[in-house]
C-alpha cells in the first residue's frame, strides 16, 4: 500500500503551488485583471486563504531559497504592518 502525501507535507521541498504563489507575488501587477480575480483564476483560492498561505510560506527556508529578494521584502512589509498596527493601538 503506497502512502499519498499532499504536496505541502514534504518538509524541505516547495510544492509547485507554493513556487507558483511566490512567482505570482513577484509579478501580479502585470495581470490584466485585479489581483483578487487573478488569485481566484490561477489558484482557485479566496484572497483571504491566499494571504494565509503566503504568510506561512514566507517563513519557510525553502521559500527564501526560491526567491530571497522577494521573501525578504515580503517579510519586511509584514513586520512594518505589525509595527504600524501596534503603534496605532498604543496611540488610542
mmCIF file of C-alpha atoms in Angstrom:
data_model
loop_
_atom_site.group_PDB
_atom_site.id
_atom_site.type_symbol
_atom_site.label_atom_id
_atom_site.label_comp_id
_atom_site.label_asym_id
_atom_site.label_seq_id
_atom_site.Cartn_x
_atom_site.Cartn_y
_atom_site.Cartn_z
ATOM 1 C CA UNK A 1 0.000 0.000 0.000
ATOM 2 C CA UNK A 2 1.504 3.318 -1.018
ATOM 3 C CA UNK A 3 1.192 6.403 1.052
ATOM 4 C CA UNK A 4 -0.041 9.541 -0.700
ATOM 5 C CA UNK A 5 1.390 12.812 0.591
ATOM 6 C CA UNK A 6 -0.026 16.231 -0.030
ATOM 7 C CA UNK A 7 2.435 18.460 -1.879
ATOM 8 C CA UNK A 8 2.898 20.805 1.077
ATOM 9 C CA UNK A 9 3.531 17.937 3.522
ATOM 10 C CA UNK A 10 7.064 17.261 2.300
ATOM 11 C CA UNK A 11 9.472 19.050 4.604
ATOM 12 C CA UNK A 12 12.206 20.938 2.835
ATOM 13 C CA UNK A 13 10.537 20.987 -0.583
ATOM 14 C CA UNK A 14 8.362 23.690 -2.110
ATOM 15 C CA UNK A 15 5.315 22.337 -3.868
ATOM 16 C CA UNK A 16 4.584 23.510 -7.390
ATOM 17 C CA UNK A 17 1.707 25.583 -5.991
ATOM 18 C CA UNK A 18 3.941 27.228 -3.386
ATOM 19 C CA UNK A 19 6.550 28.112 -6.014
ATOM 20 C CA UNK A 20 3.780 29.421 -8.289
ATOM 21 C CA UNK A 21 2.432 31.602 -5.465
ATOM 22 C CA UNK A 22 5.854 33.135 -4.899
ATOM 23 C CA UNK A 23 6.336 33.680 -8.621
ATOM 24 C CA UNK A 24 2.880 35.241 -8.891
ATOM 25 C CA UNK A 25 3.517 37.529 -5.938
ATOM 26 C CA UNK A 26 6.593 38.850 -7.714
ATOM 27 C CA UNK A 27 4.716 39.756 -10.895
ATOM 28 C CA UNK A 28 0.981 40.024 -10.127
ATOM 29 C CA UNK A 29 0.929 43.689 -11.123
ATOM 30 C CA UNK A 30 1.330 42.670 -14.781
ATOM 31 C CA UNK A 31 -2.050 40.894 -14.753
ATOM 32 C CA UNK A 32 -4.842 42.434 -16.789
ATOM 33 C CA UNK A 33 -7.440 41.798 -14.090
ATOM 34 C CA UNK A 34 -7.477 42.601 -10.378
ATOM 35 C CA UNK A 35 -5.115 40.715 -8.120
ATOM 36 C CA UNK A 36 -8.077 39.135 -6.321
ATOM 37 C CA UNK A 37 -9.543 37.870 -9.608
ATOM 38 C CA UNK A 38 -6.176 36.534 -10.731
ATOM 39 C CA UNK A 39 -5.798 34.691 -7.406
ATOM 40 C CA UNK A 40 -9.200 33.043 -7.933
ATOM 41 C CA UNK A 41 -8.427 32.208 -11.565
ATOM 42 C CA UNK A 42 -4.913 30.836 -11.047
ATOM 43 C CA UNK A 43 -5.153 29.153 -7.679
ATOM 44 C CA UNK A 44 -8.851 28.662 -7.003
ATOM 45 C CA UNK A 45 -8.440 30.397 -3.653
ATOM 46 C CA UNK A 46 -10.153 33.268 -1.908
ATOM 47 C CA UNK A 47 -7.919 36.265 -1.263
ATOM 48 C CA UNK A 48 -8.006 35.579 2.474
ATOM 49 C CA UNK A 49 -6.831 31.977 2.027
ATOM 50 C CA UNK A 50 -4.153 33.042 -0.466
ATOM 51 C CA UNK A 51 -2.705 35.522 2.029
ATOM 52 C CA UNK A 52 -2.801 32.934 4.831
ATOM 53 C CA UNK A 53 -0.803 30.554 2.642
ATOM 54 C CA UNK A 54 1.595 33.294 1.515
ATOM 55 C CA UNK A 55 2.171 34.467 5.089
ATOM 56 C CA UNK A 56 3.088 30.941 6.225
ATOM 57 C CA UNK A 57 5.110 30.351 3.078
ATOM 58 C CA UNK A 58 7.455 33.313 3.559
ATOM 59 C CA UNK A 59 8.536 31.884 6.918
ATOM 60 C CA UNK A 60 9.875 28.724 5.254
ATOM 61 C CA UNK A 61 13.584 28.433 4.432
ATOM 62 C CA UNK A 62 12.673 26.814 1.093
ATOM 63 C CA UNK A 63 10.823 29.965 0.080
ATOM 64 C CA UNK A 64 13.848 32.050 0.991
ATOM 65 C CA UNK A 65 15.997 29.795 -1.199
ATOM 66 C CA UNK A 66 13.492 30.048 -4.064
ATOM 67 C CA UNK A 67 13.466 33.859 -4.151
ATOM 68 C CA UNK A 68 15.474 35.580 -1.410
ATOM 69 C CA UNK A 69 14.778 39.160 -2.504
ATOM 70 C CA UNK A 70 11.016 38.657 -2.715
ATOM 71 C CA UNK A 71 10.761 36.773 0.578
ATOM 72 C CA UNK A 72 12.873 39.324 2.445
ATOM 73 C CA UNK A 73 10.784 42.168 1.016
ATOM 74 C CA UNK A 74 7.525 40.438 1.986
ATOM 75 C CA UNK A 75 8.859 39.783 5.493
ATOM 76 C CA UNK A 76 9.845 43.459 5.864
ATOM 77 C CA UNK A 77 6.387 44.586 4.703
ATOM 78 C CA UNK A 78 4.718 42.203 7.153
ATOM 79 C CA UNK A 79 6.860 43.460 10.026
ATOM 80 C CA UNK A 80 6.087 47.072 9.094
ATOM 81 C CA UNK A 81 2.342 46.320 9.114
ATOM 82 C CA UNK A 82 2.712 44.729 12.570
ATOM 83 C CA UNK A 83 4.608 47.770 13.863
ATOM 84 C CA UNK A 84 2.034 50.138 12.375
ATOM 85 C CA UNK A 85 -0.841 48.231 13.995
ATOM 86 C CA UNK A 86 0.926 48.191 17.354
ATOM 87 C CA UNK A 87 1.642 51.908 17.190
ATOM 88 C CA UNK A 88 -1.975 52.589 16.272
ATOM 89 C CA UNK A 89 -3.204 50.577 19.271
ATOM 90 C CA UNK A 90 -0.839 52.394 21.641
ATOM 91 C CA UNK A 91 -1.983 55.782 20.338
ATOM 92 C CA UNK A 92 -5.557 55.162 21.390
#
